[in-house]
mmCIF file of C-alpha atoms in Angstrom:
data_model
loop_
_atom_site.group_PDB
_atom_site.id
_atom_site.type_symbol
_atom_site.label_atom_id
_atom_site.label_comp_id
_atom_site.label_asym_id
_atom_site.label_seq_id
_atom_site.Cartn_x
_atom_site.Cartn_y
_atom_site.Cartn_z
ATOM 1 C CA UNK A 1 -18.526 5.220 14.129
ATOM 2 C CA UNK A 2 -15.524 7.533 14.389
ATOM 3 C CA UNK A 3 -12.488 6.356 12.468
ATOM 4 C CA UNK A 4 -9.111 6.364 14.214
ATOM 5 C CA UNK A 5 -6.907 5.293 11.294
ATOM 6 C CA UNK A 6 -6.932 5.512 7.515
ATOM 7 C CA UNK A 7 -5.046 3.546 4.854
ATOM 8 C CA UNK A 8 -3.217 4.672 1.718
ATOM 9 C CA UNK A 9 -2.072 2.281 -1.023
ATOM 10 C CA UNK A 10 0.866 3.576 -3.016
ATOM 11 C CA UNK A 11 4.022 2.725 -4.955
ATOM 12 C CA UNK A 12 7.501 2.247 -3.526
ATOM 13 C CA UNK A 13 8.649 5.387 -5.318
ATOM 14 C CA UNK A 14 5.942 7.459 -3.640
ATOM 15 C CA UNK A 15 6.617 5.836 -0.264
ATOM 16 C CA UNK A 16 10.229 6.990 -0.516
ATOM 17 C CA UNK A 17 9.120 10.589 -1.106
ATOM 18 C CA UNK A 18 6.553 10.459 1.700
ATOM 19 C CA UNK A 19 9.157 9.229 4.154
ATOM 20 C CA UNK A 20 11.891 11.620 3.035
ATOM 21 C CA UNK A 21 9.795 14.786 2.880
ATOM 22 C CA UNK A 22 7.209 13.881 5.539
ATOM 23 C CA UNK A 23 4.403 15.145 3.352
ATOM 24 C CA UNK A 24 1.434 13.905 1.352
ATOM 25 C CA UNK A 25 0.269 15.017 -2.060
ATOM 26 C CA UNK A 26 -3.133 16.515 -2.874
ATOM 27 C CA UNK A 27 -4.054 16.220 -6.558
ATOM 28 C CA UNK A 28 -6.657 17.939 -8.698
ATOM 29 C CA UNK A 29 -9.872 15.968 -9.221
ATOM 30 C CA UNK A 30 -9.111 16.340 -12.922
ATOM 31 C CA UNK A 31 -6.428 13.667 -12.411
ATOM 32 C CA UNK A 32 -8.321 11.036 -10.349
ATOM 33 C CA UNK A 33 -9.538 7.624 -11.497
ATOM 34 C CA UNK A 34 -13.144 8.658 -12.283
ATOM 35 C CA UNK A 35 -12.960 10.976 -15.311
ATOM 36 C CA UNK A 36 -16.509 12.247 -14.735
ATOM 37 C CA UNK A 37 -15.882 13.303 -11.161
ATOM 38 C CA UNK A 38 -15.858 17.044 -10.576
ATOM 39 C CA UNK A 39 -18.105 17.847 -13.530
ATOM 40 C CA UNK A 40 -21.146 20.005 -12.771
ATOM 41 C CA UNK A 41 -24.413 20.875 -14.489
ATOM 42 C CA UNK A 42 -23.717 24.590 -14.678
ATOM 43 C CA UNK A 43 -19.988 25.283 -14.191
ATOM 44 C CA UNK A 44 -18.251 22.651 -16.275
ATOM 45 C CA UNK A 45 -15.400 20.849 -14.535
ATOM 46 C CA UNK A 46 -15.241 22.679 -11.201
ATOM 47 C CA UNK A 47 -13.351 19.673 -9.815
ATOM 48 C CA UNK A 48 -10.137 20.933 -11.417
ATOM 49 C CA UNK A 49 -9.970 23.447 -8.543
ATOM 50 C CA UNK A 50 -10.580 20.748 -5.908
ATOM 51 C CA UNK A 51 -7.477 18.979 -4.612
ATOM 52 C CA UNK A 52 -7.674 15.695 -2.719
ATOM 53 C CA UNK A 53 -5.554 13.045 -1.062
ATOM 54 C CA UNK A 54 -7.310 9.679 -1.396
ATOM 55 C CA UNK A 55 -7.352 7.056 1.368
ATOM 56 C CA UNK A 56 -9.558 4.167 2.389
ATOM 57 C CA UNK A 57 -11.250 3.520 5.704
ATOM 58 C CA UNK A 58 -11.250 -0.233 4.992
ATOM 59 C CA UNK A 59 -9.148 -1.845 7.725
ATOM 60 C CA UNK A 60 -8.828 -5.234 6.043
ATOM 61 C CA UNK A 61 -6.531 -5.473 3.051
ATOM 62 C CA UNK A 62 -8.139 -5.317 -0.388
ATOM 63 C CA UNK A 63 -6.797 -7.196 -3.410
ATOM 64 C CA UNK A 64 -8.586 -4.747 -5.714
ATOM 65 C CA UNK A 65 -6.926 -1.735 -4.052
ATOM 66 C CA UNK A 66 -3.530 -3.437 -4.232
ATOM 67 C CA UNK A 67 -4.106 -3.765 -7.977
ATOM 68 C CA UNK A 68 -5.597 -0.321 -8.617
ATOM 69 C CA UNK A 69 -3.084 1.794 -6.720
ATOM 70 C CA UNK A 70 0.167 -0.206 -6.573
ATOM 71 C CA UNK A 71 -0.011 -2.568 -9.568
ATOM 72 C CA UNK A 72 0.381 -5.195 -6.807
ATOM 73 C CA UNK A 73 3.983 -4.131 -6.098
ATOM 74 C CA UNK A 74 3.702 -1.326 -3.531
ATOM 75 C CA UNK A 75 2.769 -0.762 0.091
ATOM 76 C CA UNK A 76 -0.213 0.158 2.239
ATOM 77 C CA UNK A 77 0.390 2.996 4.703
ATOM 78 C CA UNK A 78 -1.655 3.232 7.896
ATOM 79 C CA UNK A 79 -1.795 6.531 9.780
ATOM 80 C CA UNK A 80 -4.041 8.207 12.361
ATOM 81 C CA UNK A 81 -6.813 10.313 10.856
ATOM 82 C CA UNK A 82 -6.367 14.068 10.309
ATOM 83 C CA UNK A 83 -2.649 14.018 9.508
ATOM 84 C CA UNK A 84 -2.338 17.669 8.479
ATOM 85 C CA UNK A 85 -1.558 19.940 11.457
ATOM 86 C CA UNK A 86 -3.173 23.313 12.145
ATOM 87 C CA UNK A 87 -1.133 26.426 12.888
ATOM 88 C CA UNK A 88 -2.158 29.969 13.859
ATOM 89 C CA UNK A 89 -0.680 32.565 11.515
ATOM 90 C CA UNK A 90 -1.120 36.193 10.591
ATOM 91 C CA UNK A 91 -2.941 36.226 7.217
ATOM 92 C CA UNK A 92 -1.565 37.458 3.903
ATOM 93 C CA UNK A 93 -2.865 40.855 2.750
ATOM 94 C CA UNK A 94 -2.749 42.675 -0.619
ATOM 95 C CA UNK A 95 0.568 44.268 -1.529
ATOM 96 C CA UNK A 96 -1.260 47.612 -1.679
ATOM 97 C CA UNK A 97 -1.481 47.384 2.117
ATOM 98 C CA UNK A 98 2.080 46.214 2.636
ATOM 99 C CA UNK A 99 1.707 42.522 1.739
ATOM 100 C CA UNK A 100 1.918 41.127 5.281
ATOM 101 C CA UNK A 101 0.847 41.771 8.861
ATOM 102 C CA UNK A 102 3.773 39.692 10.137
ATOM 103 C CA UNK A 103 5.701 41.426 12.910
ATOM 104 C CA UNK A 104 2.933 43.937 13.672
ATOM 105 C CA UNK A 105 2.010 43.646 17.380
ATOM 106 C CA UNK A 106 -1.577 42.743 18.210
ATOM 107 C CA UNK A 107 -2.563 41.459 14.765
ATOM 108 C CA UNK A 108 -5.223 38.752 14.780
ATOM 109 C CA UNK A 109 -4.013 35.303 13.777
ATOM 110 C CA UNK A 110 -6.093 32.792 11.824
ATOM 111 C CA UNK A 111 -6.023 29.006 11.805
ATOM 112 C CA UNK A 112 -4.423 27.484 8.713
ATOM 113 C CA UNK A 113 -3.462 23.976 7.779
ATOM 114 C CA UNK A 114 0.312 24.083 7.915
ATOM 115 C CA UNK A 115 1.708 25.019 4.501
ATOM 116 C CA UNK A 116 -1.482 26.617 3.133
ATOM 117 C CA UNK A 117 -0.451 30.234 3.736
ATOM 118 C CA UNK A 118 2.903 29.677 2.018
ATOM 119 C CA UNK A 119 1.202 27.881 -0.877
ATOM 120 C CA UNK A 120 -1.094 30.863 -1.467
ATOM 121 C CA UNK A 121 1.874 33.212 -1.633
ATOM 122 C CA UNK A 122 4.092 30.992 -3.773
ATOM 123 C CA UNK A 123 1.436 29.895 -6.271
ATOM 124 C CA UNK A 124 -0.664 33.072 -6.430
ATOM 125 C CA UNK A 125 -3.912 31.335 -5.449
ATOM 126 C CA UNK A 126 -6.527 31.621 -2.712
ATOM 127 C CA UNK A 127 -7.508 28.497 -0.782
ATOM 128 C CA UNK A 128 -11.019 28.283 0.667
ATOM 129 C CA UNK A 129 -11.296 27.476 3.510
ATOM 130 C CA UNK A 130 -7.832 27.800 5.005
ATOM 131 C CA UNK A 131 -7.940 24.322 6.580
ATOM 132 C CA UNK A 132 -7.968 20.905 4.922
ATOM 133 C CA UNK A 133 -11.352 19.182 5.124
ATOM 134 C CA UNK A 134 -11.650 15.414 5.647
ATOM 135 C CA UNK A 135 -14.636 13.178 4.986
ATOM 136 C CA UNK A 136 -15.865 9.782 3.916
ATOM 137 C CA UNK A 137 -16.972 9.601 0.272
ATOM 138 C CA UNK A 138 -20.685 8.899 -0.248
ATOM 139 C CA UNK A 139 -21.594 6.350 -2.925
ATOM 140 C CA UNK A 140 -24.815 6.941 -4.811
ATOM 141 C CA UNK A 141 -26.628 6.549 -8.133
ATOM 142 C CA UNK A 142 -28.482 9.872 -7.745
ATOM 143 C CA UNK A 143 -27.740 11.923 -10.898
ATOM 144 C CA UNK A 144 -28.372 15.194 -9.052
ATOM 145 C CA UNK A 145 -25.567 14.402 -6.603
ATOM 146 C CA UNK A 146 -23.213 13.006 -9.227
ATOM 147 C CA UNK A 147 -23.654 16.086 -11.435
ATOM 148 C CA UNK A 148 -24.163 18.954 -9.017
ATOM 149 C CA UNK A 149 -25.514 22.434 -9.648
ATOM 150 C CA UNK A 150 -23.066 24.913 -8.075
ATOM 151 C CA UNK A 151 -23.674 28.263 -9.779
ATOM 152 C CA UNK A 152 -26.043 30.928 -8.437
ATOM 153 C CA UNK A 153 -26.559 34.684 -8.595
ATOM 154 C CA UNK A 154 -25.169 37.087 -11.131
ATOM 155 C CA UNK A 155 -22.891 40.084 -11.346
ATOM 156 C CA UNK A 156 -21.146 40.826 -8.073
ATOM 157 C CA UNK A 157 -23.613 38.553 -6.258
ATOM 158 C CA UNK A 158 -22.463 35.519 -8.201
ATOM 159 C CA UNK A 159 -21.636 32.547 -5.966
ATOM 160 C CA UNK A 160 -20.104 29.103 -6.402
ATOM 161 C CA UNK A 161 -20.987 26.389 -3.888
ATOM 162 C CA UNK A 162 -18.049 23.977 -4.001
ATOM 163 C CA UNK A 163 -18.664 22.289 -0.649
ATOM 164 C CA UNK A 164 -20.125 19.077 -2.106
ATOM 165 C CA UNK A 165 -17.707 18.661 -5.003
ATOM 166 C CA UNK A 166 -15.629 15.514 -4.492
ATOM 167 C CA UNK A 167 -18.018 14.020 -1.951
ATOM 168 C CA UNK A 168 -20.006 11.677 -4.216
ATOM 169 C CA UNK A 169 -19.027 8.786 -6.476
ATOM 170 C CA UNK A 170 -20.984 6.238 -8.515
ATOM 171 C CA UNK A 171 -21.913 3.424 -6.140
ATOM 172 C CA UNK A 172 -21.933 0.630 -8.712
ATOM 173 C CA UNK A 173 -18.416 1.472 -9.920
ATOM 174 C CA UNK A 174 -16.487 2.664 -6.865
ATOM 175 C CA UNK A 175 -18.162 1.436 -3.675
ATOM 176 C CA UNK A 176 -15.442 -1.186 -3.117
ATOM 177 C CA UNK A 177 -12.918 1.591 -2.396
ATOM 178 C CA UNK A 178 -14.550 2.748 0.883
ATOM 179 C CA UNK A 179 -12.764 6.008 0.200
ATOM 180 C CA UNK A 180 -11.901 8.774 2.639
ATOM 181 C CA UNK A 181 -10.510 12.070 1.420
ATOM 182 C CA UNK A 182 -8.605 15.131 2.501
ATOM 183 C CA UNK A 183 -9.730 18.109 0.419
ATOM 184 C CA UNK A 184 -9.079 21.770 -0.293
ATOM 185 C CA UNK A 185 -10.648 24.106 -2.846
ATOM 186 C CA UNK A 186 -8.756 26.940 -4.449
ATOM 187 C CA UNK A 187 -9.328 29.746 -6.914
ATOM 188 C CA UNK A 188 -6.563 30.751 -9.356
ATOM 189 C CA UNK A 189 -6.590 34.315 -8.033
ATOM 190 C CA UNK A 190 -4.013 35.799 -5.681
ATOM 191 C CA UNK A 191 -4.813 38.028 -2.713
ATOM 192 C CA UNK A 192 -3.837 40.984 -4.941
ATOM 193 C CA UNK A 193 -6.232 39.739 -7.641
ATOM 194 C CA UNK A 194 -9.130 39.573 -5.181
ATOM 195 C CA UNK A 195 -8.435 43.121 -4.026
ATOM 196 C CA UNK A 196 -8.181 44.385 -7.608
ATOM 197 C CA UNK A 197 -11.303 42.590 -8.856
ATOM 198 C CA UNK A 198 -13.413 43.802 -5.936
ATOM 199 C CA UNK A 199 -12.098 47.372 -6.342
ATOM 200 C CA UNK A 200 -12.947 47.301 -10.062
ATOM 201 C CA UNK A 201 -16.292 45.557 -9.551
ATOM 202 C CA UNK A 202 -15.202 42.737 -11.877
ATOM 203 C CA UNK A 203 -15.107 39.782 -9.463
ATOM 204 C CA UNK A 204 -18.300 38.229 -10.828
ATOM 205 C CA UNK A 205 -17.007 38.614 -14.359
ATOM 206 C CA UNK A 206 -13.734 36.850 -13.471
ATOM 207 C CA UNK A 207 -15.580 33.946 -11.830
ATOM 208 C CA UNK A 208 -17.829 33.654 -14.874
ATOM 209 C CA UNK A 209 -14.713 33.583 -17.038
ATOM 210 C CA UNK A 210 -13.464 30.500 -15.175
ATOM 211 C CA UNK A 211 -16.588 28.635 -16.210
ATOM 212 C CA UNK A 212 -15.663 29.091 -19.859
ATOM 213 C CA UNK A 213 -11.979 28.197 -19.466
ATOM 214 C CA UNK A 214 -9.983 24.995 -19.074
ATOM 215 C CA UNK A 215 -7.371 26.470 -16.756
ATOM 216 C CA UNK A 216 -5.845 24.170 -14.106
ATOM 217 C CA UNK A 217 -3.485 26.172 -11.845
ATOM 218 C CA UNK A 218 -1.329 23.089 -11.167
ATOM 219 C CA UNK A 219 -2.072 19.386 -10.948
ATOM 220 C CA UNK A 220 -0.862 18.790 -7.375
ATOM 221 C CA UNK A 221 0.867 20.167 -4.293
ATOM 222 C CA UNK A 222 2.319 18.645 -1.122
ATOM 223 C CA UNK A 223 1.519 19.462 2.494
ATOM 224 C CA UNK A 224 3.562 18.521 5.592
ATOM 225 C CA UNK A 225 2.149 16.004 8.042
ATOM 226 C CA UNK A 226 1.838 16.039 11.811
ATOM 227 C CA UNK A 227 5.171 14.571 12.934
ATOM 228 C CA UNK A 228 3.756 12.802 15.994
ATOM 229 C CA UNK A 229 1.124 11.079 13.870
ATOM 230 C CA UNK A 230 3.767 10.325 11.247
ATOM 231 C CA UNK A 231 5.707 8.369 13.875
ATOM 232 C CA UNK A 232 2.651 6.130 14.364
ATOM 233 C CA UNK A 233 2.920 4.845 10.780
ATOM 234 C CA UNK A 234 2.427 1.220 9.808
ATOM 235 C CA UNK A 235 3.623 -0.043 6.418
ATOM 236 C CA UNK A 236 2.275 -3.273 4.929
ATOM 237 C CA UNK A 237 4.385 -4.608 2.065
ATOM 238 C CA UNK A 238 2.875 -6.348 -0.960
ATOM 239 C CA UNK A 239 3.526 -10.086 -1.158
ATOM 240 C CA UNK A 240 5.052 -9.524 -4.606
ATOM 241 C CA UNK A 241 7.953 -7.365 -3.466
ATOM 242 C CA UNK A 242 11.305 -8.988 -4.111
ATOM 243 C CA UNK A 243 14.181 -9.161 -1.611
ATOM 244 C CA UNK A 244 15.778 -5.983 -2.940
ATOM 245 C CA UNK A 245 12.513 -4.040 -2.654
ATOM 246 C CA UNK A 246 11.878 -5.325 0.877
ATOM 247 C CA UNK A 247 15.390 -4.244 1.843
ATOM 248 C CA UNK A 248 14.739 -0.796 0.346
ATOM 249 C CA UNK A 249 11.591 -0.345 2.451
ATOM 250 C CA UNK A 250 13.457 -1.309 5.614
ATOM 251 C CA UNK A 251 16.331 1.063 4.833
ATOM 252 C CA UNK A 252 13.979 3.967 4.109
ATOM 253 C CA UNK A 253 12.093 3.442 7.355
ATOM 254 C CA UNK A 254 15.297 3.146 9.370
ATOM 255 C CA UNK A 255 16.576 6.426 7.935
ATOM 256 C CA UNK A 256 13.421 8.566 7.860
ATOM 257 C CA UNK A 257 10.831 7.122 10.273
ATOM 258 C CA UNK A 258 12.416 4.519 12.585
ATOM 259 C CA UNK A 259 9.350 4.221 14.837
ATOM 260 C CA UNK A 260 7.179 3.015 11.930
ATOM 261 C CA UNK A 261 6.097 -0.636 11.968
ATOM 262 C CA UNK A 262 6.637 -2.826 8.905
ATOM 263 C CA UNK A 263 4.478 -5.858 8.164
ATOM 264 C CA UNK A 264 4.007 -8.329 5.350
ATOM 265 C CA UNK A 265 0.699 -8.487 3.504
ATOM 266 C CA UNK A 266 -1.680 -11.276 4.455
ATOM 267 C CA UNK A 267 -2.893 -11.499 0.837
ATOM 268 C CA UNK A 268 -0.851 -13.694 -1.483
ATOM 269 C CA UNK A 269 -1.237 -11.870 -4.796
ATOM 270 C CA UNK A 270 -0.795 -13.600 -8.139
ATOM 271 C CA UNK A 271 1.645 -11.970 -10.571
#
């Protein structure tokens, strides 16, 4: 069954930032609730290069999710699926070739999730692929899926298969979350780095070096949302919000997203 909407439990502080900046945060798997997630059999913690925004496809409210993600005092945001818009842009190129094709007539444009091209330039990383992926998490007890093998080849033929990282979680521990994710994978190499490594024949060596390091380029980044989908927001407020906090939510919505609907939670949570 195709999902039309997803749900995101979060704090009032984060809600304020989401509304003000009209963006959502993707965080490294090294920071998520399951400390074992992202670990592999042959490349260590590859999940540190996988960035996700975590949602649930569960339409009915969940007392456990209220507790886990808001400490019972936040909100649940409802939005249409696939909130990150796609734009067609001329790609970045190595500085040795001028650094940009922008403004050159007839240059081929590529599809990017909005904000990805700028992120690559600003942070000196390469994001693969250029568009945010979205999927429902699969819950399993299969050790081969929970601890994937991702490393193959050697030398300049060395490859990393990251496509399944972040897709599996332990069923017995996390199945109640019914999680859906937005995901990107990045390497801590700039466009210039890729050009240099390939010219020197050292790309395989650099990838191998990542396996033996603990580097995390950054713990999170924010991407802008589709404004039309943003307008279709619904906000459910925890039953434990006080009058001042309820007033704050209403003021934020009035200022930053006046078409959003605000509702009270149907679950009466105990303090």
